[in-house]
């Protein structure tokens, strides 16, 4: 037997679907920016949170940074440290957000990209 949704539940579901559609429409460039910021902070710091990443990125719209972080975690590029810090984003009202670090796979990717950049500079 299926559960009947209340009006509020149906509206919340519709709103969530619209937000997910908006996130999915972001360009590859937005995804690339987030990935580059994560790899940079992961290489230059032992740990990082979305607070520092958000500070260096243009406004990507609500929910996009979190979705991109989940994608990087799912791909095995970053992992949670088990630590949390208060969010500095106004709309989140300071709720706890995860602290991340690069995985071995993430460090390899960052090193490969750094080497490719250095090779490109040397060839110029």
PDB file of N, CA, C and O in Angstrom, residues 16-85:
ATOM      1  N   UNK A  16      12.070  20.418  -4.537  1.00  0.00           N
ATOM      2  CA  UNK A  16      13.333  19.677  -4.556  1.00  0.00           C
ATOM      3  C   UNK A  16      13.679  19.262  -5.983  1.00  0.00           C
ATOM      4  O   UNK A  16      14.825  19.396  -6.416  1.00  0.00           O
ATOM      5  N   UNK A  17      12.714  18.767  -6.733  1.00  0.00           N
ATOM      6  CA  UNK A  17      12.954  18.363  -8.117  1.00  0.00           C
ATOM      7  C   UNK A  17      13.402  19.546  -8.961  1.00  0.00           C
ATOM      8  O   UNK A  17      14.293  19.420  -9.807  1.00  0.00           O
ATOM      9  N   UNK A  18      12.794  20.716  -8.752  1.00  0.00           N
ATOM     10  CA  UNK A  18      13.175  21.910  -9.502  1.00  0.00           C
ATOM     11  C   UNK A  18      14.605  22.318  -9.168  1.00  0.00           C
ATOM     12  O   UNK A  18      15.379  22.691 -10.055  1.00  0.00           O
ATOM     13  N   UNK A  19      14.986  22.224  -7.889  1.00  0.00           N
ATOM     14  CA  UNK A  19      16.349  22.562  -7.482  1.00  0.00           C
ATOM     15  C   UNK A  19      17.342  21.587  -8.110  1.00  0.00           C
ATOM     16  O   UNK A  19      18.377  21.993  -8.630  1.00  0.00           O
ATOM     17  N   UNK A  20      17.029  20.306  -8.102  1.00  0.00           N
ATOM     18  CA  UNK A  20      17.922  19.311  -8.706  1.00  0.00           C
ATOM     19  C   UNK A  20      18.065  19.537 -10.206  1.00  0.00           C
ATOM     20  O   UNK A  20      19.158  19.393 -10.756  1.00  0.00           O
ATOM     21  N   UNK A  21      16.982  19.903 -10.876  1.00  0.00           N
ATOM     22  CA  UNK A  21      17.056  20.216 -12.310  1.00  0.00           C
ATOM     23  C   UNK A  21      17.960  21.416 -12.551  1.00  0.00           C
ATOM     24  O   UNK A  21      18.757  21.429 -13.492  1.00  0.00           O
ATOM     25  N   UNK A  22      17.858  22.445 -11.696  1.00  0.00           N
ATOM     26  CA  UNK A  22      18.686  23.632 -11.830  1.00  0.00           C
ATOM     27  C   UNK A  22      20.156  23.281 -11.631  1.00  0.00           C
ATOM     28  O   UNK A  22      21.022  23.730 -12.384  1.00  0.00           O
ATOM     29  N   UNK A  23      20.446  22.450 -10.641  1.00  0.00           N
ATOM     30  CA  UNK A  23      21.823  22.033 -10.381  1.00  0.00           C
ATOM     31  C   UNK A  23      22.366  21.265 -11.584  1.00  0.00           C
ATOM     32  O   UNK A  23      23.497  21.479 -12.019  1.00  0.00           O
ATOM     33  N   UNK A  24      21.570  20.382 -12.140  1.00  0.00           N
ATOM     34  CA  UNK A  24      22.011  19.571 -13.286  1.00  0.00           C
ATOM     35  C   UNK A  24      22.279  20.422 -14.519  1.00  0.00           C
ATOM     36  O   UNK A  24      23.086  20.043 -15.370  1.00  0.00           O
ATOM     37  N   UNK A  25      21.646  21.583 -14.627  1.00  0.00           N
ATOM     38  CA  UNK A  25      21.823  22.454 -15.793  1.00  0.00           C
ATOM     39  C   UNK A  25      23.115  23.263 -15.745  1.00  0.00           C
ATOM     40  O   UNK A  25      23.483  23.893 -16.730  1.00  0.00           O
ATOM     41  N   UNK A  26      23.806  23.269 -14.608  1.00  0.00           N
ATOM     42  CA  UNK A  26      25.046  24.034 -14.536  1.00  0.00           C
ATOM     43  C   UNK A  26      26.028  23.533 -15.578  1.00  0.00           C
ATOM     44  O   UNK A  26      26.070  22.354 -15.910  1.00  0.00           O
ATOM     45  N   UNK A  27      26.840  24.434 -16.042  1.00  0.00           N
ATOM     46  CA  UNK A  27      27.772  24.105 -17.114  1.00  0.00           C
ATOM     47  C   UNK A  27      28.952  23.286 -16.602  1.00  0.00           C
ATOM     48  O   UNK A  27      29.219  23.215 -15.405  1.00  0.00           O
ATOM     49  N   UNK A  28      29.629  22.679 -17.547  1.00  0.00           N
ATOM     50  CA  UNK A  28      30.866  21.957 -17.228  1.00  0.00           C
ATOM     51  C   UNK A  28      31.889  22.922 -16.638  1.00  0.00           C
ATOM     52  O   UNK A  28      32.709  22.517 -15.824  1.00  0.00           O
ATOM     53  N   UNK A  29      31.837  24.175 -17.056  1.00  0.00           N
ATOM     54  CA  UNK A  29      32.778  25.162 -16.534  1.00  0.00           C
ATOM     55  C   UNK A  29      32.604  25.333 -15.023  1.00  0.00           C
ATOM     56  O   UNK A  29      33.580  25.390 -14.291  1.00  0.00           O
ATOM     57  N   UNK A  30      31.359  25.404 -14.540  1.00  0.00           N
ATOM     58  CA  UNK A  30      31.102  25.505 -13.102  1.00  0.00           C
ATOM     59  C   UNK A  30      31.669  24.291 -12.369  1.00  0.00           C
ATOM     60  O   UNK A  30      32.297  24.411 -11.323  1.00  0.00           O
ATOM     61  N   UNK A  31      31.442  23.120 -12.936  1.00  0.00           N
ATOM     62  CA  UNK A  31      31.954  21.891 -12.323  1.00  0.00           C
ATOM     63  C   UNK A  31      33.478  21.900 -12.298  1.00  0.00           C
ATOM     64  O   UNK A  31      34.100  21.500 -11.321  1.00  0.00           O
ATOM     65  N   UNK A  32      34.081  22.378 -13.380  1.00  0.00           N
ATOM     66  CA  UNK A  32      35.533  22.467 -13.467  1.00  0.00           C
ATOM     67  C   UNK A  32      36.080  23.423 -12.411  1.00  0.00           C
ATOM     68  O   UNK A  32      37.095  23.127 -11.766  1.00  0.00           O
ATOM     69  N   UNK A  33      35.423  24.564 -12.212  1.00  0.00           N
ATOM     70  CA  UNK A  33      35.866  25.531 -11.199  1.00  0.00           C
ATOM     71  C   UNK A  33      35.872  24.915  -9.806  1.00  0.00           C
ATOM     72  O   UNK A  33      36.828  25.074  -9.047  1.00  0.00           O
ATOM     73  N   UNK A  34      34.797  24.209  -9.471  1.00  0.00           N
ATOM     74  CA  UNK A  34      34.720  23.570  -8.154  1.00  0.00           C
ATOM     75  C   UNK A  34      35.818  22.517  -8.017  1.00  0.00           C
ATOM     76  O   UNK A  34      36.520  22.461  -7.004  1.00  0.00           O
ATOM     77  N   UNK A  35      35.985  21.710  -9.048  1.00  0.00           N
ATOM     78  CA  UNK A  35      37.011  20.667  -9.000  1.00  0.00           C
ATOM     79  C   UNK A  35      38.400  21.269  -8.815  1.00  0.00           C
ATOM     80  O   UNK A  35      39.191  20.780  -8.007  1.00  0.00           O
ATOM     81  N   UNK A  36      38.706  22.331  -9.558  1.00  0.00           N
ATOM     82  CA  UNK A  36      40.013  22.983  -9.432  1.00  0.00           C
ATOM     83  C   UNK A  36      40.219  23.555  -8.037  1.00  0.00           C
ATOM     84  O   UNK A  36      41.305  23.428  -7.466  1.00  0.00           O
ATOM     85  N   UNK A  37      39.191  24.180  -7.481  1.00  0.00           N
ATOM     86  CA  UNK A  37      39.298  24.732  -6.129  1.00  0.00           C
ATOM     87  C   UNK A  37      39.533  23.621  -5.110  1.00  0.00           C
ATOM     88  O   UNK A  37      40.383  23.745  -4.225  1.00  0.00           O
ATOM     89  N   UNK A  38      38.812  22.523  -5.237  1.00  0.00           N
ATOM     90  CA  UNK A  38      38.976  21.398  -4.307  1.00  0.00           C
ATOM     91  C   UNK A  38      40.385  20.820  -4.419  1.00  0.00           C
ATOM     92  O   UNK A  38      41.047  20.564  -3.409  1.00  0.00           O
ATOM     93  N   UNK A  39      40.854  20.603  -5.641  1.00  0.00           N
ATOM     94  CA  UNK A  39      42.198  20.053  -5.821  1.00  0.00           C
ATOM     95  C   UNK A  39      43.258  21.010  -5.288  1.00  0.00           C
ATOM     96  O   UNK A  39      44.231  20.582  -4.657  1.00  0.00           O
ATOM     97  N   UNK A  40      43.077  22.297  -5.508  1.00  0.00           N
ATOM     98  CA  UNK A  40      44.029  23.286  -4.994  1.00  0.00           C
ATOM     99  C   UNK A  40      44.079  23.269  -3.469  1.00  0.00           C
ATOM    100  O   UNK A  40      45.152  23.156  -2.881  1.00  0.00           O
ATOM    101  N   UNK A  41      42.904  23.393  -2.838  1.00  0.00           N
ATOM    102  CA  UNK A  41      42.889  23.420  -1.378  1.00  0.00           C
ATOM    103  C   UNK A  41      43.323  22.081  -0.792  1.00  0.00           C
ATOM    104  O   UNK A  41      43.964  22.032   0.249  1.00  0.00           O
ATOM    105  N   UNK A  42      42.976  21.002  -1.463  1.00  0.00           N
ATOM    106  CA  UNK A  42      43.402  19.690  -0.993  1.00  0.00           C
ATOM    107  C   UNK A  42      44.902  19.507  -1.055  1.00  0.00           C
ATOM    108  O   UNK A  42      45.498  18.817  -0.218  1.00  0.00           O
ATOM    109  N   UNK A  43      45.533  20.119  -2.062  1.00  0.00           N
ATOM    110  CA  UNK A  43      46.985  20.020  -2.205  1.00  0.00           C
ATOM    111  C   UNK A  43      47.727  20.954  -1.267  1.00  0.00           C
ATOM    112  O   UNK A  43      48.813  20.630  -0.793  1.00  0.00           O
ATOM    113  N   UNK A  44      47.161  22.111  -1.006  1.00  0.00           N
ATOM    114  CA  UNK A  44      47.867  23.120  -0.211  1.00  0.00           C
ATOM    115  C   UNK A  44      47.501  23.109   1.269  1.00  0.00           C
ATOM    116  O   UNK A  44      48.153  23.787   2.055  1.00  0.00           O
ATOM    117  N   UNK A  45      46.466  22.367   1.637  1.00  0.00           N
ATOM    118  CA  UNK A  45      46.044  22.267   3.039  1.00  0.00           C
ATOM    119  C   UNK A  45      45.755  20.800   3.365  1.00  0.00           C
ATOM    120  O   UNK A  45      45.311  20.048   2.509  1.00  0.00           O
ATOM    121  N   UNK A  46      45.991  20.430   4.601  1.00  0.00           N
ATOM    122  CA  UNK A  46      45.673  19.055   5.011  1.00  0.00           C
ATOM    123  C   UNK A  46      44.179  18.791   4.909  1.00  0.00           C
ATOM    124  O   UNK A  46      43.762  17.713   4.500  1.00  0.00           O
ATOM    125  N   UNK A  47      43.387  19.788   5.317  1.00  0.00           N
ATOM    126  CA  UNK A  47      41.933  19.661   5.306  1.00  0.00           C
ATOM    127  C   UNK A  47      41.321  20.976   4.830  1.00  0.00           C
ATOM    128  O   UNK A  47      41.985  22.015   4.837  1.00  0.00           O
ATOM    129  N   UNK A  48      40.052  20.917   4.440  1.00  0.00           N
ATOM    130  CA  UNK A  48      39.353  22.117   3.984  1.00  0.00           C
ATOM    131  C   UNK A  48      37.858  21.882   4.134  1.00  0.00           C
ATOM    132  O   UNK A  48      37.402  20.757   4.263  1.00  0.00           O
ATOM    133  N   UNK A  49      37.111  22.982   4.112  1.00  0.00           N
ATOM    134  CA  UNK A  49      35.651  22.893   4.137  1.00  0.00           C
ATOM    135  C   UNK A  49      35.101  23.719   2.981  1.00  0.00           C
ATOM    136  O   UNK A  49      35.843  24.440   2.315  1.00  0.00           O
ATOM    137  N   UNK A  50      33.825  23.632   2.773  1.00  0.00           N
ATOM    138  CA  UNK A  50      33.189  24.439   1.721  1.00  0.00           C
ATOM    139  C   UNK A  50      33.270  25.927   2.030  1.00  0.00           C
ATOM    140  O   UNK A  50      33.136  26.748   1.116  1.00  0.00           O
ATOM    141  N   UNK A  51      33.506  26.293   3.284  1.00  0.00           N
ATOM    142  CA  UNK A  51      33.650  27.710   3.624  1.00  0.00           C
ATOM    143  C   UNK A  51      34.773  28.350   2.812  1.00  0.00           C
ATOM    144  O   UNK A  51      34.593  29.421   2.231  1.00  0.00           O
ATOM    145  N   UNK A  52      35.953  27.716   2.773  1.00  0.00           N
ATOM    146  CA  UNK A  52      37.083  28.309   2.053  1.00  0.00           C
ATOM    147  C   UNK A  52      36.888  28.210   0.549  1.00  0.00           C
ATOM    148  O   UNK A  52      37.289  29.107  -0.194  1.00  0.00           O
ATOM    149  N   UNK A  53      36.265  27.156   0.092  1.00  0.00           N
ATOM    150  CA  UNK A  53      36.025  26.998  -1.351  1.00  0.00           C
ATOM    151  C   UNK A  53      35.020  28.039  -1.826  1.00  0.00           C
ATOM    152  O   UNK A  53      35.209  28.676  -2.857  1.00  0.00           O
ATOM    153  N   UNK A  54      33.960  28.233  -1.060  1.00  0.00           N
ATOM    154  CA  UNK A  54      32.921  29.202  -1.414  1.00  0.00           C
ATOM    155  C   UNK A  54      33.506  30.610  -1.531  1.00  0.00           C
ATOM    156  O   UNK A  54      33.089  31.396  -2.368  1.00  0.00           O
ATOM    157  N   UNK A  55      34.524  30.909  -0.711  1.00  0.00           N
ATOM    158  CA  UNK A  55      35.126  32.243  -0.715  1.00  0.00           C
ATOM    159  C   UNK A  55      35.872  32.559  -2.008  1.00  0.00           C
ATOM    160  O   UNK A  55      36.043  33.732  -2.341  1.00  0.00           O
ATOM    161  N   UNK A  56      36.332  31.547  -2.740  1.00  0.00           N
ATOM    162  CA  UNK A  56      37.115  31.804  -3.949  1.00  0.00           C
ATOM    163  C   UNK A  56      36.323  31.588  -5.237  1.00  0.00           C
ATOM    164  O   UNK A  56      36.831  31.851  -6.324  1.00  0.00           O
ATOM    165  N   UNK A  57      35.091  31.117  -5.129  1.00  0.00           N
ATOM    166  CA  UNK A  57      34.275  30.835  -6.307  1.00  0.00           C
ATOM    167  C   UNK A  57      33.241  31.921  -6.553  1.00  0.00           C
ATOM    168  O   UNK A  57      32.782  32.563  -5.604  1.00  0.00           O
ATOM    169  N   UNK A  58      32.845  32.106  -7.806  1.00  0.00           N
ATOM    170  CA  UNK A  58      31.707  32.996  -8.067  1.00  0.00           C
ATOM    171  C   UNK A  58      30.433  32.340  -7.542  1.00  0.00           C
ATOM    172  O   UNK A  58      30.431  31.146  -7.214  1.00  0.00           O
ATOM    173  N   UNK A  59      29.357  33.086  -7.455  1.00  0.00           N
ATOM    174  CA  UNK A  59      28.084  32.518  -7.004  1.00  0.00           C
ATOM    175  C   UNK A  59      27.637  31.456  -7.998  1.00  0.00           C
ATOM    176  O   UNK A  59      27.472  31.722  -9.185  1.00  0.00           O
ATOM    177  N   UNK A  60      27.468  30.240  -7.505  1.00  0.00           N
ATOM    178  CA  UNK A  60      27.092  29.125  -8.367  1.00  0.00           C
ATOM    179  C   UNK A  60      25.628  28.752  -8.224  1.00  0.00           C
ATOM    180  O   UNK A  60      25.168  27.825  -8.867  1.00  0.00           O
ATOM    181  N   UNK A  61      24.917  29.456  -7.377  1.00  0.00           N
ATOM    182  CA  UNK A  61      23.506  29.142  -7.171  1.00  0.00           C
ATOM    183  C   UNK A  61      23.330  28.192  -6.007  1.00  0.00           C
ATOM    184  O   UNK A  61      24.257  27.474  -5.619  1.00  0.00           O
ATOM    185  N   UNK A  62      22.132  28.173  -5.449  1.00  0.00           N
ATOM    186  CA  UNK A  62      21.886  27.361  -4.254  1.00  0.00           C
ATOM    187  C   UNK A  62      22.026  25.872  -4.538  1.00  0.00           C
ATOM    188  O   UNK A  62      21.527  25.361  -5.530  1.00  0.00           O
ATOM    189  N   UNK A  63      22.757  25.210  -3.670  1.00  0.00           N
ATOM    190  CA  UNK A  63      22.865  23.758  -3.746  1.00  0.00           C
ATOM    191  C   UNK A  63      23.939  23.218  -4.663  1.00  0.00           C
ATOM    192  O   UNK A  63      24.297  22.044  -4.578  1.00  0.00           O
ATOM    193  N   UNK A  64      24.509  24.058  -5.554  1.00  0.00           N
ATOM    194  CA  UNK A  64      25.448  23.516  -6.534  1.00  0.00           C
ATOM    195  C   UNK A  64      26.753  23.073  -5.900  1.00  0.00           C
ATOM    196  O   UNK A  64      27.264  21.996  -6.216  1.00  0.00           O
ATOM    197  N   UNK A  65      27.318  23.875  -5.014  1.00  0.00           N
ATOM    198  CA  UNK A  65      28.597  23.508  -4.398  1.00  0.00           C
ATOM    199  C   UNK A  65      28.460  22.190  -3.634  1.00  0.00           C
ATOM    200  O   UNK A  65      29.299  21.301  -3.768  1.00  0.00           O
ATOM    201  N   UNK A  66      27.397  22.059  -2.862  1.00  0.00           N
ATOM    202  CA  UNK A  66      27.180  20.814  -2.123  1.00  0.00           C
ATOM    203  C   UNK A  66      27.038  19.622  -3.042  1.00  0.00           C
ATOM    204  O   UNK A  66      27.599  18.553  -2.785  1.00  0.00           O
ATOM    205  N   UNK A  67      26.313  19.798  -4.151  1.00  0.00           N
ATOM    206  CA  UNK A  67      26.141  18.700  -5.109  1.00  0.00           C
ATOM    207  C   UNK A  67      27.476  18.334  -5.747  1.00  0.00           C
ATOM    208  O   UNK A  67      27.778  17.150  -5.950  1.00  0.00           O
ATOM    209  N   UNK A  68      28.291  19.337  -6.062  1.00  0.00           N
ATOM    210  CA  UNK A  68      29.595  19.074  -6.663  1.00  0.00           C
ATOM    211  C   UNK A  68      30.511  18.348  -5.673  1.00  0.00           C
ATOM    212  O   UNK A  68      31.241  17.425  -6.048  1.00  0.00           O
ATOM    213  N   UNK A  69      30.444  18.734  -4.405  1.00  0.00           N
ATOM    214  CA  UNK A  69      31.262  18.077  -3.374  1.00  0.00           C
ATOM    215  C   UNK A  69      30.840  16.610  -3.235  1.00  0.00           C
ATOM    216  O   UNK A  69      31.683  15.716  -3.155  1.00  0.00           O
ATOM    217  N   UNK A  70      29.550  16.357  -3.221  1.00  0.00           N
ATOM    218  CA  UNK A  70      29.061  14.972  -3.131  1.00  0.00           C
ATOM    219  C   UNK A  70      29.553  14.168  -4.334  1.00  0.00           C
ATOM    220  O   UNK A  70      29.965  13.018  -4.196  1.00  0.00           O
ATOM    221  N   UNK A  71      29.557  14.781  -5.498  1.00  0.00           N
ATOM    222  CA  UNK A  71      30.040  14.107  -6.707  1.00  0.00           C
ATOM    223  C   UNK A  71      31.522  13.763  -6.580  1.00  0.00           C
ATOM    224  O   UNK A  71      31.946  12.656  -6.948  1.00  0.00           O
ATOM    225  N   UNK A  72      32.315  14.678  -6.056  1.00  0.00           N
ATOM    226  CA  UNK A  72      33.746  14.412  -5.862  1.00  0.00           C
ATOM    227  C   UNK A  72      33.975  13.324  -4.811  1.00  0.00           C
ATOM    228  O   UNK A  72      34.878  12.498  -4.944  1.00  0.00           O
ATOM    229  N   UNK A  73      33.146  13.314  -3.787  1.00  0.00           N
ATOM    230  CA  UNK A  73      33.245  12.252  -2.783  1.00  0.00           C
ATOM    231  C   UNK A  73      32.884  10.902  -3.392  1.00  0.00           C
ATOM    232  O   UNK A  73      33.576   9.915  -3.197  1.00  0.00           O
ATOM    233  N   UNK A  74      31.805  10.861  -4.160  1.00  0.00           N
ATOM    234  CA  UNK A  74      31.360   9.626  -4.802  1.00  0.00           C
ATOM    235  C   UNK A  74      32.423   9.102  -5.766  1.00  0.00           C
ATOM    236  O   UNK A  74      32.608   7.898  -5.891  1.00  0.00           O
ATOM    237  N   UNK A  75      33.139  10.015  -6.425  1.00  0.00           N
ATOM    238  CA  UNK A  75      34.197   9.625  -7.363  1.00  0.00           C
ATOM    239  C   UNK A  75      35.474   9.185  -6.652  1.00  0.00           C
ATOM    240  O   UNK A  75      36.425   8.752  -7.293  1.00  0.00           O
ATOM    241  N   UNK A  76      35.498   9.314  -5.324  1.00  0.00           N
ATOM    242  CA  UNK A  76      36.666   8.876  -4.568  1.00  0.00           C
ATOM    243  C   UNK A  76      37.808   9.869  -4.570  1.00  0.00           C
ATOM    244  O   UNK A  76      38.943   9.508  -4.277  1.00  0.00           O
ATOM    245  N   UNK A  77      37.524  11.141  -4.864  1.00  0.00           N
ATOM    246  CA  UNK A  77      38.566  12.166  -4.924  1.00  0.00           C
ATOM    247  C   UNK A  77      38.767  12.838  -3.573  1.00  0.00           C
ATOM    248  O   UNK A  77      39.880  13.219  -3.223  1.00  0.00           O
ATOM    249  N   UNK A  78      37.688  12.974  -2.802  1.00  0.00           N
ATOM    250  CA  UNK A  78      37.776  13.535  -1.452  1.00  0.00           C
ATOM    251  C   UNK A  78      37.064  12.610  -0.486  1.00  0.00           C
ATOM    252  O   UNK A  78      36.261  11.760  -0.890  1.00  0.00           O
ATOM    253  N   UNK A  79      37.383  12.791   0.801  1.00  0.00           N
ATOM    254  CA  UNK A  79      36.703  12.031   1.847  1.00  0.00           C
ATOM    255  C   UNK A  79      36.555  12.894   3.081  1.00  0.00           C
ATOM    256  O   UNK A  79      37.313  13.835   3.294  1.00  0.00           O
ATOM    257  N   UNK A  80      35.549  12.572   3.871  1.00  0.00           N
ATOM    258  CA  UNK A  80      35.318  13.300   5.125  1.00  0.00           C
ATOM    259  C   UNK A  80      36.416  12.952   6.126  1.00  0.00           C
ATOM    260  O   UNK A  80      36.913  11.840   6.148  1.00  0.00           O
ATOM    261  N   UNK A  81      36.717  13.929   6.974  1.00  0.00           N
ATOM    262  CA  UNK A  81      37.692  13.693   8.037  1.00  0.00           C
ATOM    263  C   UNK A  81      37.008  13.263   9.330  1.00  0.00           C
ATOM    264  O   UNK A  81      37.675  12.826  10.249  1.00  0.00           O
ATOM    265  N   UNK A  82      35.704  13.445   9.396  1.00  0.00           N
ATOM    266  CA  UNK A  82      34.968  13.194  10.636  1.00  0.00           C
ATOM    267  C   UNK A  82      34.807  14.456  11.464  1.00  0.00           C
ATOM    268  O   UNK A  82      34.126  14.449  12.484  1.00  0.00           O
ATOM    269  N   UNK A  83      35.431  15.540  11.028  1.00  0.00           N
ATOM    270  CA  UNK A  83      35.324  16.818  11.722  1.00  0.00           C
ATOM    271  C   UNK A  83      34.267  17.676  11.032  1.00  0.00           C
ATOM    272  O   UNK A  83      33.993  17.504   9.841  1.00  0.00           O
ATOM    273  N   UNK A  84      33.712  18.625  11.796  1.00  0.00           N
ATOM    274  CA  UNK A  84      32.724  19.551  11.262  1.00  0.00           C
ATOM    275  C   UNK A  84      33.037  20.947  11.770  1.00  0.00           C
ATOM    276  O   UNK A  84      33.602  21.107  12.845  1.00  0.00           O
ATOM    277  N   UNK A  85      32.685  21.942  10.962  1.00  0.00           N
ATOM    278  CA  UNK A  85      32.842  23.347  11.344  1.00  0.00           C
ATOM    279  C   UNK A  85      31.526  24.054  11.042  1.00  0.00           C
ATOM    280  O   UNK A  85      30.749  23.585  10.206  1.00  0.00           O
TER     281      UNK A  85
END
